[in-house]
Coordinates of C-alpha atoms and ligand atoms in Angstrom, one line a residue:
M1 CA 89.5 107.7 102.0
V2 CA 92.8 108.5 100.3
T3 CA 93.7 110.2 96.9
F4 CA 97.0 109.7 95.2
L5 CA 98.4 112.1 92.6
S6 CA 100.3 110.2 90.0
G7 CA 102.6 110.5 87.0
G8 CA 103.7 107.6 84.9
T9 CA 106.3 105.6 86.9
G10 CA 107.1 106.5 90.5
T11 CA 103.6 106.7 91.9
P12 CA 102.3 103.6 89.9
K13 CA 105.3 101.7 91.5
L14 CA 104.1 102.9 94.9
L15 CA 100.5 102.0 94.1
D16 CA 101.6 98.3 93.7
G17 CA 101.8 98.3 97.5
A18 CA 98.8 100.5 98.3
A19 CA 96.6 97.6 99.4
A20 CA 99.1 97.0 102.3
A21 CA 97.8 100.2 103.9
F22 CA 94.7 101.5 102.1
S23 CA 91.6 99.7 100.9
P24 CA 91.2 99.8 97.1
D25 CA 87.5 100.7 97.6
D26 CA 88.6 103.9 99.4
T27 CA 91.4 104.8 97.0
T28 CA 91.2 107.4 94.2
V29 CA 94.1 108.1 91.8
I30 CA 94.3 111.4 89.9
A31 CA 96.6 111.1 86.8
N32 CA 98.7 113.7 85.1
T33 CA 97.5 114.5 81.5
G34 CA 100.2 117.1 80.6
D35 CA 102.1 114.3 78.9
D36 CA 99.3 113.5 76.5
I37 CA 99.7 114.0 72.8
E38 CA 97.8 113.4 69.6
L39 CA 100.0 111.2 67.3
G40 CA 98.8 110.4 63.8
G41 CA 95.2 111.4 64.8
L42 CA 95.2 109.1 67.9
F43 CA 94.9 110.6 71.4
I44 CA 97.5 109.0 73.7
C45 CA 97.4 109.4 77.5
P46 CA 100.6 107.8 78.8
D47 CA 100.1 108.2 82.5
V48 CA 96.4 107.3 82.5
D49 CA 97.2 104.2 80.4
T50 CA 100.1 103.1 82.7
L51 CA 97.6 103.1 85.6
V52 CA 94.9 101.3 83.5
F53 CA 97.3 98.6 82.3
Q54 CA 98.8 98.2 85.8
G55 CA 95.3 97.8 87.4
G56 CA 94.3 95.3 84.6
G57 CA 97.5 93.2 85.1
L58 CA 98.7 93.9 81.5
L59 CA 101.4 96.5 82.1
D60 CA 104.9 96.1 80.6
R61 CA 106.6 96.3 84.0
D62 CA 110.1 96.6 82.6
R63 CA 109.3 99.9 80.8
W64 CA 106.3 101.0 83.0
W65 CA 104.4 101.9 79.8
G66 CA 102.6 99.9 77.2
I67 CA 101.3 96.3 77.3
E68 CA 103.6 93.4 78.2
G69 CA 104.4 91.3 75.2
D70 CA 102.6 93.7 72.8
T71 CA 103.6 93.4 69.1
T72 CA 104.6 96.5 67.0
R73 CA 103.6 95.4 63.5
T74 CA 101.8 98.7 62.7
H75 CA 104.4 100.8 64.3
D76 CA 107.2 99.1 62.3
A77 CA 105.2 99.3 59.1
L78 CA 104.8 103.1 59.6
T79 CA 108.6 103.4 59.6
D80 CA 109.0 101.1 56.6
I81 CA 106.4 103.1 54.6
A82 CA 108.0 106.4 55.5
N83 CA 111.4 105.1 54.3
A84 CA 109.9 103.6 51.2
V85 CA 108.3 106.9 50.1
G86 CA 111.2 109.1 51.2
L87 CA 109.5 110.8 54.2
Q88 CA 111.7 112.0 57.1
G89 CA 111.3 110.4 60.5
G90 CA 111.5 112.0 64.0
P91 CA 108.8 114.1 65.7
Q92 CA 106.9 116.3 63.3
Y93 CA 104.4 118.7 64.6
L94 CA 101.3 119.5 62.6
P95 CA 101.3 123.2 61.5
D96 CA 100.2 125.8 64.0
D97 CA 96.8 126.3 62.5
R98 CA 96.2 122.6 62.8
Q99 CA 97.2 122.6 66.5
T100 CA 94.0 124.2 67.6
E101 CA 91.3 123.3 65.1
G102 CA 88.9 120.4 65.6
R103 CA 89.3 118.1 68.6
D104 CA 89.8 120.5 71.5
I105 CA 91.4 118.1 73.9
A106 CA 94.5 117.7 71.6
R107 CA 95.6 121.3 71.1
W108 CA 99.3 122.3 71.1
R109 CA 100.5 118.7 71.1
R110 CA 99.6 117.4 67.7
F111 CA 102.2 115.2 65.9
S112 CA 102.1 113.7 62.5
G113 CA 102.1 109.9 62.5
V114 CA 104.7 109.8 59.7
A115 CA 107.4 107.3 60.9
E116 CA 105.7 107.5 64.3
F117 CA 108.4 108.8 66.8
M118 CA 106.9 107.0 69.8
E119 CA 106.6 103.2 69.8
I120 CA 102.9 102.3 69.9
G121 CA 102.2 98.6 70.4
D122 CA 99.4 97.0 68.5
R123 CA 97.1 96.3 71.5
D124 CA 98.1 99.7 73.0
R125 CA 97.0 101.3 69.7
A126 CA 93.6 99.6 70.0
V127 CA 93.1 101.5 73.3
H128 CA 94.0 104.8 71.6
V129 CA 91.7 104.2 68.7
T130 CA 88.9 103.4 71.2
R131 CA 89.7 106.5 73.3
T132 CA 89.9 108.9 70.4
S133 CA 86.7 107.6 68.8
L134 CA 84.8 107.9 72.1
L135 CA 86.1 111.5 72.4
D136 CA 85.0 112.2 68.8
Q137 CA 81.6 110.7 69.7
G138 CA 81.3 113.3 72.4
E139 CA 82.4 111.6 75.6
T140 CA 84.8 113.5 77.9
L141 CA 88.3 112.3 78.8
A142 CA 87.0 111.5 82.4
E143 CA 84.1 109.4 81.0
V144 CA 86.4 107.5 78.6
T145 CA 88.9 106.9 81.4
E146 CA 86.1 105.6 83.7
R147 CA 85.0 103.2 80.9
L148 CA 88.6 102.0 80.4
A149 CA 89.2 101.6 84.1
S150 CA 86.1 99.5 84.7
G151 CA 86.7 97.6 81.5
F152 CA 90.2 96.6 82.5
G153 CA 89.0 95.6 86.0
L154 CA 90.5 98.4 88.1
T155 CA 89.4 98.4 91.8
I156 CA 90.5 101.9 92.5
D157 CA 88.8 105.1 91.1
L158 CA 90.9 106.6 88.3
L159 CA 90.4 110.3 87.3
P160 CA 92.3 112.3 84.7
M161 CA 93.4 115.7 86.3
T162 CA 91.2 117.6 83.8
N163 CA 89.0 117.1 80.7
D164 CA 90.7 120.1 79.2
P165 CA 93.9 120.3 77.1
V166 CA 97.0 121.0 79.0
A167 CA 100.4 120.6 77.2
S168 CA 103.6 120.2 79.1
L169 CA 106.1 122.2 76.9
I170 CA 109.8 122.3 77.5
H171 CA 111.6 125.5 76.5
T172 CA 115.3 124.9 75.5
P173 CA 118.0 127.1 74.0
D174 CA 117.0 125.6 70.6
G175 CA 113.4 126.4 71.0
M176 CA 110.3 124.8 72.5
M177 CA 109.3 121.2 72.4
H178 CA 106.6 119.0 73.9
F179 CA 107.6 116.9 76.8
Q180 CA 107.3 113.7 74.7
E181 CA 109.7 115.1 72.1
F182 CA 112.1 116.1 74.9
W183 CA 111.9 112.7 76.6
V184 CA 111.3 110.1 73.9
A185 CA 113.1 111.7 70.9
H186 CA 115.9 113.5 72.8
G187 CA 116.3 111.2 75.8
G188 CA 115.7 114.1 78.2
E189 CA 119.1 115.5 77.1
P190 CA 118.4 119.1 76.0
T191 CA 119.1 122.0 78.4
V192 CA 115.9 123.1 80.0
E193 CA 115.3 126.8 80.3
N194 CA 111.7 126.7 81.5
V195 CA 108.6 124.5 81.6
E196 CA 105.2 125.7 80.5
F197 CA 101.8 124.0 81.0
R198 CA 100.0 125.5 78.1
G199 CA 96.2 125.7 78.5
S200 CA 96.3 125.1 82.3
S201 CA 95.1 128.6 83.3
K202 CA 91.9 127.9 81.5
A203 CA 91.6 124.2 82.5
E204 CA 89.2 123.0 85.2
P205 CA 89.7 120.0 87.4
A206 CA 87.8 117.0 85.9
P207 CA 84.5 116.1 87.7
G208 CA 85.2 114.3 90.9
V209 CA 88.7 115.8 91.3
L210 CA 88.0 118.5 93.8
D211 CA 85.9 116.0 95.9
A212 CA 88.8 113.6 95.8
L213 CA 91.1 116.4 97.0
D214 CA 88.9 116.8 100.1
D215 CA 90.3 113.4 101.2
T216 CA 93.8 112.8 102.5
V217 CA 96.2 113.3 99.6
V218 CA 99.3 111.4 98.9
I219 CA 101.8 112.7 96.4
G220 CA 103.7 109.7 95.2
P221 CA 107.4 109.7 94.2
S222 CA 106.7 111.3 90.8
N223 CA 108.5 114.1 89.1
P224 CA 107.4 117.3 90.9
V225 CA 107.7 119.4 87.7
T226 CA 106.3 117.5 84.8
S227 CA 104.1 114.9 86.6
I228 CA 102.6 116.9 89.5
G229 CA 103.4 120.4 88.2
P230 CA 100.6 120.3 85.5
M231 CA 98.0 119.5 88.2
L232 CA 99.2 122.3 90.5
S233 CA 99.0 124.7 87.6
I234 CA 95.2 124.2 87.3
P235 CA 93.2 126.9 89.1
G236 CA 91.6 125.5 92.3
F237 CA 94.0 122.5 92.7
G238 CA 96.6 124.2 95.0
A239 CA 93.8 125.8 97.1
A240 CA 92.2 122.4 97.6
L241 CA 95.6 120.9 98.7
N242 CA 96.1 123.8 101.1
D243 CA 92.8 122.7 102.8
T244 CA 93.5 119.0 103.2
T245 CA 96.1 116.7 104.7
V246 CA 98.9 116.1 102.2
V247 CA 101.8 113.6 102.5
A248 CA 104.5 113.7 99.9
V249 CA 106.9 110.8 99.2
S250 CA 110.3 111.9 97.9
P251 CA 111.3 110.9 94.4
F252 CA 114.9 111.6 95.4
L253 CA 117.6 109.8 97.3
G254 CA 119.3 112.9 98.5
D255 CA 120.0 114.8 95.4
E256 CA 119.5 111.9 93.0
A257 CA 116.2 111.2 91.3
F258 CA 115.1 107.6 91.2
S259 CA 114.2 107.9 87.5
G260 CA 113.7 110.4 84.8
P261 CA 114.8 114.1 84.6
A262 CA 113.3 115.3 87.9
G263 CA 116.5 117.0 89.1
K264 CA 117.2 118.9 85.9
L265 CA 113.6 120.0 85.6
M266 CA 113.5 121.2 89.2
Q267 CA 116.6 123.3 88.6
A268 CA 115.0 124.9 85.6
V269 CA 112.1 126.1 87.7
N270 CA 114.4 127.3 90.4
A271 CA 113.6 124.6 92.9
E272 CA 116.4 122.8 94.7
P273 CA 116.8 119.4 92.9
S274 CA 116.8 117.3 96.0
T275 CA 114.5 115.9 98.7
E276 CA 114.8 119.3 100.5
G277 CA 113.5 121.0 97.4
L278 CA 110.1 119.3 98.0
A279 CA 109.3 121.9 100.7
T280 CA 109.4 124.6 97.9
A281 CA 107.6 122.4 95.3
Y282 CA 104.9 121.3 97.8
P283 CA 104.4 124.2 100.2
F284 CA 101.0 122.7 101.2
A285 CA 102.6 119.4 102.4
D286 CA 101.9 118.4 106.0
A287 CA 104.4 115.6 106.2
F288 CA 107.1 113.9 104.1
V289 CA 108.2 110.3 103.6
V290 CA 112.0 110.2 102.8
D291 CA 114.7 107.7 102.6
E292 CA 116.2 106.5 105.9
S293 CA 119.7 107.6 104.6
D294 CA 118.5 111.0 103.6
G295 CA 119.6 113.8 105.9
A296 CA 116.9 116.2 104.5
D297 CA 115.5 118.5 107.2
F298 CA 111.9 119.8 107.2
D299 CA 109.7 121.9 109.5
E300 CA 106.9 119.3 109.0
P301 CA 106.9 115.7 110.4
V302 CA 109.1 113.3 108.5
E303 CA 108.7 109.5 108.2
R304 CA 111.9 107.7 107.2
T305 CA 112.1 104.3 105.6
D306 CA 114.0 102.6 102.7
I307 CA 112.1 104.3 99.9
R308 CA 113.7 102.5 96.9
I309 CA 110.8 100.5 95.2
D310 CA 111.9 97.5 93.3
D311 CA 109.0 95.2 94.0
R312 CA 105.6 94.9 95.7
T313 CA 107.2 94.3 99.1
D314 CA 109.1 97.6 98.8
A315 CA 105.9 99.3 97.7
G316 CA 104.0 98.0 100.7
R317 CA 106.7 99.1 103.1
V318 CA 106.6 102.7 101.7
C319 CA 102.8 102.7 101.7
K320 CA 102.9 101.7 105.4
A321 CA 105.3 104.6 106.0
V322 CA 102.8 106.9 104.2
A323 CA 100.0 105.6 106.5
R324 CA 102.2 106.4 109.6
A325 CA 102.9 109.9 108.3
I326 CA 99.1 110.5 107.8
E327 CA 98.5 109.2 111.3
A328 CA 101.1 111.6 112.7
V329 CA 99.4 114.7 111.2
E330 CA 95.6 113.9 111.2
Ligands
FO1_401 N1 108.6 106.2 76.2 C1 109.8 106.1 75.6 O1 110.8 106.3 76.1 N2 109.8 105.7 74.2 C2 108.6 105.4 73.6 O2 108.6 105.1 72.4 C3 107.4 105.5 74.3 C4 106.1 105.2 73.7 C5 105.0 105.3 74.5 C6 103.8 104.9 74.0 C7 102.6 104.9 74.7 C8 102.7 105.3 76.1 O3 101.6 105.3 76.8 C9 103.9 105.7 76.6 C10 105.1 105.7 75.9 N3 106.3 106.0 76.4 C11 107.4 105.9 75.7 C12 106.4 106.5 77.8 C13 106.2 108.0 78.0 O4 106.9 108.7 77.1 C14 106.7 108.6 79.3 O5 107.5 107.8 80.0 C15 105.6 109.1 80.1 O6 104.8 110.1 79.4 C16 106.1 109.7 81.4 O7 105.2 109.5 82.4

């Protein structure tokens, strides 16, 4: 039995090759939900959805989010309407008093749908309408996720890290913004002073998460700060990882991240932005999988292979290295 911790790109890419080393029936994936937002009243879970669309064979694999070939008629119409009636575009938060009222799961990450600052495809939107409505009907995020996973034909078990609201907030010299504003509206450019996971101290792991963390855990090549960090900030998560075997795959080639703002975000939380910084980010790790050209030195066992993942063959190769690392420490 193996449990992967996943953000939205690096670990899903690794999971493409999971079957080369792990049976899907014995595989659980815990997804980050710190990136989730409510946009125009719809609750959007980017990392969960990437895994759902990937498992269902629908994922847009160029962007690693959304549905391949999706249309954007509603999204485009929202911009047209905003322009026509003189409303300004760009991320617009709902007022503070609206951040916390009503739907609990969406607090501190509520955006207006005016001119819709994230591109939501038409079929993608149907998933968000369904998810939001099921939440409003009283289901938990884990229950909705299970429904979507089975409906889209996933063979692995997929769990959100928590049913509770956790918002990844980026503090910059110009003020605080949600991760999605930082990433989508500002291209990850603003200087990062700190990263906050608002709500995490009161969040509980979703049902099934702590059981899944009893199994061997693989931390995929995801961003240690904004993909894995939200999970580690939930009480009980770190202790569970201390008590089990954990293998971490580096998201860096030396000091260069494969994708996204991992290096910059690690610097902001005082971790070395390189493979070696993983020892600080993941003090509970029992082994690491790093690139064969990476000189990083660890006290724990290290498995080296070509960790660049461009296709399923690459993903299978890295998963086999993960399996060897597990064998070395179990
Ligand atoms: N990323 C973008 O860079 N631009 C977008 O317009 C955008 C829309 C979007 C809609 C739904 C969804 O599930 C993901 C979306 N993403 C978009 C990706 C997302 O911002 C991040 O890459 C993840 O949160 C990081 O894992």
